Amino acid sequence: MLKRIRTILALVFFIGITLLFLDFTGTAHQWLGWMAKVQFLPAIMALNAIVVIALIVLTLIFGRIYCSIICPLGVFQDVIAWFGKKAKKNRYSYSKALSWLRYTVLGVFIVAFLAGIGSIVQLLAPYSAYGRIATTIFQPLWKLCNNGLAAIAEHIDSYAFYSVDVLVPSIGVVLAIADITVLVLIPLAWKNGRTYCNTICPVGTVLSFFARFSWLKINIDEEKCHNCSLCAKNCKAACIDFKNHTIDASRCVVCGDCIGVCNHHALKYDHAWAHSKKQEKKTDDSKRSFLIATAALATTAFAQEKKKVDGGLAEIKDKVAPTRQTPLTPPGSLSAKNFAQRCTGCQLCVSECPNQVLRPSTDLLHLMMPTMSYELGYCRPECNRCSEVCPAGAIKPISLEDKASTQIGHAVWIKKNCLVLTDGVDCGNCERHCPTGAIEMVPSDPDDDESPYVPAVNEERCIGCGACENLCPARPFSAIYVEGHEVHHEY
């Protein structure tokens, strides 16, 4: 029964969170958005004390069920391990905890967290790792299937599906990192089950401190145990020492597999007070490590290739991103500093951006952190989806009214790229599409009203939405682009 309940809950969370990353309509977040907000690290980043305390209390009562039910990367490994067990039964064995590796990785994570080295934090965080996998690998496949159904629907005059662009963000770096993560996890989970969770994952290590003192644990009844080792051979956490009748509660994820295979009913999931606790002889040192580590943690709060032609005659070159002195961060992020401190790089905002403005950064210092660029679209005033889905508080919820008056950057005109001067044509595209009226066409020669008209930017009114940059006909570099602001402000 324990295993059945755990499996059902795990599948509900796993499918729900996966749908959050796959869904490009925004519909799933109305019903499932809370699943992203109950992830441990995003809750810490968002300073969501209620969720953090609830997860700690949950662990103190039930053990590390967070890792086997709520964490999508943990359930992803369980799915792989399930196929591994189908290929070969009784494949696991007990091994001692690699405490030195667990605490070293946790130490590196905490130092990177305090130092603001987001790339290391995002590389190690389990929710962020699964977000990269879902966004860069699963979502493009999902969209391709959708486009196939849209093509079929079109032939039968149905509007049940519509075609969407398939964008693989930053294919050179982030997709490679996601692929490497999958290539590492599959053999580890296939052969050894939960090795990653109990040696590398910093969230698992933090929760392991609380799990040692959980009220409910899986315990071995020595009188009923026949030392058959079936429990140890089916424990994907490698935490059951059947010879000494002990279970390392810090590594146990309460999956229930061991209880299901025991033919002598020697294992039970109940409160530890009813059993002798040999494994707790060494808890003094772990308590000290627990206090130090948790105190340190608590004090810190590619575009799809497609030939585009003009009227079927001339090929249109793709836009190239300008070199911005100050990167752009989404409306609601408040400032570059707040965004960098709280973003976990989970890619949920990237997967949800309908205008293809957000994509993972390839900059080493902010690797995998979402950044804004306007080659494929611009930040439309009527859209605030990224602020609605961010679970970590890196992008605060912002109303459409506030977004329309929030300045995230300002437009800059590049004289040498402007078609008005280079090709001698009338344009004014940037002025026509500016939603705030921040661009005005003025004579290039102030003393000659007959001279070609070029754009002049009113920086006080510009909000940095990028409509001018995206819709500028100049190729490959726009004649007008947006420079970011370190701190956002309203006009």
mmCIF file of N, CA, C and O in Angstrom, residues 91-134:
data_model
loop_
_atom_site.group_PDB
_atom_site.id
_atom_site.type_symbol
_atom_site.label_atom_id
_atom_site.label_comp_id
_atom_site.label_asym_id
_atom_site.label_seq_id
_atom_site.Cartn_x
_atom_site.Cartn_y
_atom_site.Cartn_z
ATOM 1 N N ARG A 91 19.089 -6.135 -8.529
ATOM 2 C CA ARG A 91 20.355 -5.640 -9.060
ATOM 3 C C ARG A 91 21.127 -4.768 -8.083
ATOM 4 O O ARG A 91 22.280 -4.436 -8.337
ATOM 5 N N TYR A 92 20.533 -4.360 -6.961
ATOM 6 C CA TYR A 92 21.201 -3.413 -6.063
ATOM 7 C C TYR A 92 21.893 -4.129 -4.905
ATOM 8 O O TYR A 92 21.669 -5.315 -4.657
ATOM 9 N N SER A 93 22.722 -3.381 -4.185
ATOM 10 C CA SER A 93 23.391 -3.922 -2.998
ATOM 11 C C SER A 93 23.711 -2.761 -2.061
ATOM 12 O O SER A 93 23.775 -1.600 -2.480
ATOM 13 N N TYR A 94 23.910 -3.099 -0.815
ATOM 14 C CA TYR A 94 24.203 -2.065 0.193
ATOM 15 C C TYR A 94 25.602 -1.490 -0.017
ATOM 16 O O TYR A 94 26.550 -2.202 -0.360
ATOM 17 N N SER A 95 25.713 -0.179 0.178
ATOM 18 C CA SER A 95 27.018 0.485 0.148
ATOM 19 C C SER A 95 27.022 1.586 1.199
ATOM 20 O O SER A 95 25.974 2.174 1.502
ATOM 21 N N LYS A 96 28.171 1.837 1.752
ATOM 22 C CA LYS A 96 28.278 2.880 2.763
ATOM 23 C C LYS A 96 28.101 4.258 2.129
ATOM 24 O O LYS A 96 28.418 4.464 0.956
ATOM 25 N N ALA A 97 27.601 5.174 2.918
ATOM 26 C CA ALA A 97 27.367 6.535 2.430
ATOM 27 C C ALA A 97 28.694 7.223 2.114
ATOM 28 O O ALA A 97 29.648 7.140 2.898
ATOM 29 N N LEU A 98 28.747 7.886 0.960
ATOM 30 C CA LEU A 98 29.938 8.672 0.593
ATOM 31 C C LEU A 98 29.788 10.077 1.169
ATOM 32 O O LEU A 98 29.591 11.061 0.448
ATOM 33 N N SER A 99 29.902 10.134 2.499
ATOM 34 C CA SER A 99 29.649 11.401 3.181
ATOM 35 C C SER A 99 30.605 12.502 2.741
ATOM 36 O O SER A 99 30.213 13.666 2.596
ATOM 37 N N TRP A 100 31.855 12.148 2.507
ATOM 38 C CA TRP A 100 32.825 13.171 2.113
ATOM 39 C C TRP A 100 32.428 13.826 0.796
ATOM 40 O O TRP A 100 32.586 15.048 0.615
ATOM 41 N N LEU A 101 31.869 13.049 -0.130
ATOM 42 C CA LEU A 101 31.454 13.609 -1.414
ATOM 43 C C LEU A 101 30.186 14.431 -1.260
ATOM 44 O O LEU A 101 30.073 15.525 -1.831
ATOM 45 N N ARG A 102 29.244 13.924 -0.482
ATOM 46 C CA ARG A 102 27.989 14.638 -0.276
ATOM 47 C C ARG A 102 28.235 16.006 0.327
ATOM 48 O O ARG A 102 27.707 17.026 -0.164
ATOM 49 N N TYR A 103 29.053 16.057 1.381
ATOM 50 C CA TYR A 103 29.277 17.327 2.068
ATOM 51 C C TYR A 103 30.178 18.261 1.266
ATOM 52 O O TYR A 103 30.072 19.485 1.370
ATOM 53 N N THR A 104 31.067 17.698 0.456
ATOM 54 C CA THR A 104 31.901 18.535 -0.404
ATOM 55 C C THR A 104 31.051 19.246 -1.444
ATOM 56 O O THR A 104 31.192 20.458 -1.664
ATOM 57 N N VAL A 105 30.159 18.478 -2.081
ATOM 58 C CA VAL A 105 29.279 19.078 -3.092
ATOM 59 C C VAL A 105 28.363 20.114 -2.449
ATOM 60 O O VAL A 105 28.149 21.202 -2.994
ATOM 61 N N LEU A 106 27.833 19.798 -1.266
ATOM 62 C CA LEU A 106 26.979 20.749 -0.566
ATOM 63 C C LEU A 106 27.757 22.017 -0.219
ATOM 64 O O LEU A 106 27.240 23.133 -0.342
ATOM 65 N N GLY A 107 29.026 21.836 0.213
ATOM 66 C CA GLY A 107 29.858 22.999 0.532
ATOM 67 C C GLY A 107 30.092 23.869 -0.688
ATOM 68 O O GLY A 107 30.009 25.109 -0.607
ATOM 69 N N VAL A 108 30.400 23.242 -1.820
ATOM 70 C CA VAL A 108 30.592 23.995 -3.068
ATOM 71 C C VAL A 108 29.307 24.725 -3.442
ATOM 72 O O VAL A 108 29.336 25.899 -3.850
ATOM 73 N N PHE A 109 28.175 24.055 -3.273
ATOM 74 C CA PHE A 109 26.883 24.658 -3.596
ATOM 75 C C PHE A 109 26.613 25.885 -2.729
ATOM 76 O O PHE A 109 26.194 26.934 -3.228
ATOM 77 N N ILE A 110 26.866 25.763 -1.424
ATOM 78 C CA ILE A 110 26.612 26.876 -0.509
ATOM 79 C C ILE A 110 27.537 28.051 -0.809
ATOM 80 O O ILE A 110 27.112 29.215 -0.835
ATOM 81 N N VAL A 111 28.825 27.757 -1.064
ATOM 82 C CA VAL A 111 29.777 28.827 -1.389
ATOM 83 C C VAL A 111 29.356 29.538 -2.675
ATOM 84 O O VAL A 111 29.360 30.777 -2.747
ATOM 85 N N ALA A 112 28.967 28.769 -3.695
ATOM 86 C CA ALA A 112 28.507 29.368 -4.953
ATOM 87 C C ALA A 112 27.230 30.167 -4.739
ATOM 88 O O ALA A 112 27.040 31.244 -5.331
ATOM 89 N N PHE A 113 26.374 29.674 -3.877
ATOM 90 C CA PHE A 113 25.114 30.353 -3.565
ATOM 91 C C PHE A 113 25.388 31.701 -2.907
ATOM 92 O O PHE A 113 24.819 32.729 -3.301
ATOM 93 N N LEU A 114 26.286 31.711 -1.927
ATOM 94 C CA LEU A 114 26.615 32.942 -1.221
ATOM 95 C C LEU A 114 27.390 33.913 -2.095
ATOM 96 O O LEU A 114 27.247 35.137 -1.974
ATOM 97 N N ALA A 115 28.229 33.371 -2.991
ATOM 98 C CA ALA A 115 29.054 34.214 -3.848
ATOM 99 C C ALA A 115 28.311 34.700 -5.091
ATOM 100 O O ALA A 115 28.835 35.518 -5.848
ATOM 101 N N GLY A 116 27.096 34.193 -5.301
ATOM 102 C CA GLY A 116 26.314 34.618 -6.455
ATOM 103 C C GLY A 116 26.766 34.006 -7.766
ATOM 104 O O GLY A 116 26.528 34.570 -8.836
ATOM 105 N N ILE A 117 27.445 32.848 -7.708
ATOM 106 C CA ILE A 117 27.875 32.160 -8.932
ATOM 107 C C ILE A 117 26.726 31.276 -9.388
ATOM 108 O O ILE A 117 26.649 30.078 -9.089
ATOM 109 N N GLY A 118 25.794 31.896 -10.122
ATOM 110 C CA GLY A 118 24.554 31.225 -10.480
ATOM 111 C C GLY A 118 24.734 29.993 -11.329
ATOM 112 O O GLY A 118 23.952 29.045 -11.230
ATOM 113 N N SER A 119 25.765 29.969 -12.178
ATOM 114 C CA SER A 119 25.931 28.829 -13.081
ATOM 115 C C SER A 119 26.168 27.528 -12.314
ATOM 116 O O SER A 119 25.662 26.470 -12.691
ATOM 117 N N ILE A 120 26.941 27.595 -11.215
ATOM 118 C CA ILE A 120 27.197 26.395 -10.410
ATOM 119 C C ILE A 120 25.935 25.977 -9.662
ATOM 120 O O ILE A 120 25.597 24.788 -9.587
ATOM 121 N N VAL A 121 25.224 26.946 -9.104
ATOM 122 C CA VAL A 121 23.979 26.657 -8.386
ATOM 123 C C VAL A 121 22.980 25.980 -9.312
ATOM 124 O O VAL A 121 22.379 24.957 -8.971
ATOM 125 N N GLN A 122 22.813 26.534 -10.518
ATOM 126 C CA GLN A 122 21.845 26.001 -11.464
ATOM 127 C C GLN A 122 22.271 24.640 -12.007
ATOM 128 O O GLN A 122 21.422 23.813 -12.362
ATOM 129 N N LEU A 123 23.570 24.400 -12.066
ATOM 130 C CA LEU A 123 24.062 23.120 -12.563
ATOM 131 C C LEU A 123 23.768 22.001 -11.569
ATOM 132 O O LEU A 123 23.477 20.868 -11.956
ATOM 133 N N LEU A 124 23.815 22.312 -10.268
ATOM 134 C CA LEU A 124 23.645 21.293 -9.231
ATOM 135 C C LEU A 124 22.202 21.152 -8.754
ATOM 136 O O LEU A 124 21.824 20.107 -8.238
ATOM 137 N N ALA A 125 21.405 22.212 -8.890
ATOM 138 C CA ALA A 125 20.031 22.176 -8.385
ATOM 139 C C ALA A 125 19.197 21.161 -9.158
ATOM 140 O O ALA A 125 19.139 21.213 -10.390
ATOM 141 N N PRO A 126 18.507 20.243 -8.488
ATOM 142 C CA PRO A 126 17.773 19.174 -9.183
ATOM 143 C C PRO A 126 16.605 19.679 -10.007
ATOM 144 O O PRO A 126 16.377 19.214 -11.129
ATOM 145 N N TYR A 127 15.824 20.623 -9.479
ATOM 146 C CA TYR A 127 14.676 21.144 -10.224
ATOM 147 C C TYR A 127 15.143 21.877 -11.482
ATOM 148 O O TYR A 127 14.539 21.746 -12.556
ATOM 149 N N SER A 128 16.233 22.626 -11.365
ATOM 150 C CA SER A 128 16.779 23.331 -12.527
ATOM 151 C C SER A 128 17.277 22.339 -13.573
ATOM 152 O O SER A 128 17.099 22.548 -14.780
ATOM 153 N N ALA A 129 17.914 21.269 -13.125
ATOM 154 C CA ALA A 129 18.419 20.256 -14.054
ATOM 155 C C ALA A 129 17.275 19.623 -14.837
ATOM 156 O O ALA A 129 17.360 19.443 -16.057
ATOM 157 N N TYR A 130 16.179 19.293 -14.149
ATOM 158 C CA TYR A 130 15.044 18.704 -14.866
ATOM 159 C C TYR A 130 14.390 19.734 -15.785
ATOM 160 O O TYR A 130 13.928 19.390 -16.881
ATOM 161 N N GLY A 131 14.366 20.996 -15.354
ATOM 162 C CA GLY A 131 13.806 22.048 -16.197
ATOM 163 C C GLY A 131 14.547 22.180 -17.515
ATOM 164 O O GLY A 131 13.934 22.368 -18.570
ATOM 165 N N ARG A 132 15.887 22.065 -17.477
ATOM 166 C CA ARG A 132 16.673 22.116 -18.718
ATOM 167 C C ARG A 132 16.350 20.932 -19.620
ATOM 168 O O ARG A 132 16.236 21.080 -20.836
ATOM 169 N N ILE A 133 16.207 19.760 -19.019
ATOM 170 C CA ILE A 133 15.891 18.560 -19.803
ATOM 171 C C ILE A 133 14.521 18.705 -20.472
ATOM 172 O O ILE A 133 14.358 18.449 -21.665
ATOM 173 N N ALA A 134 13.534 19.148 -19.692
ATOM 174 C CA ALA A 134 12.175 19.265 -20.215
ATOM 175 C C ALA A 134 12.073 20.355 -21.276
ATOM 176 O O ALA A 134 11.380 20.183 -22.286
#
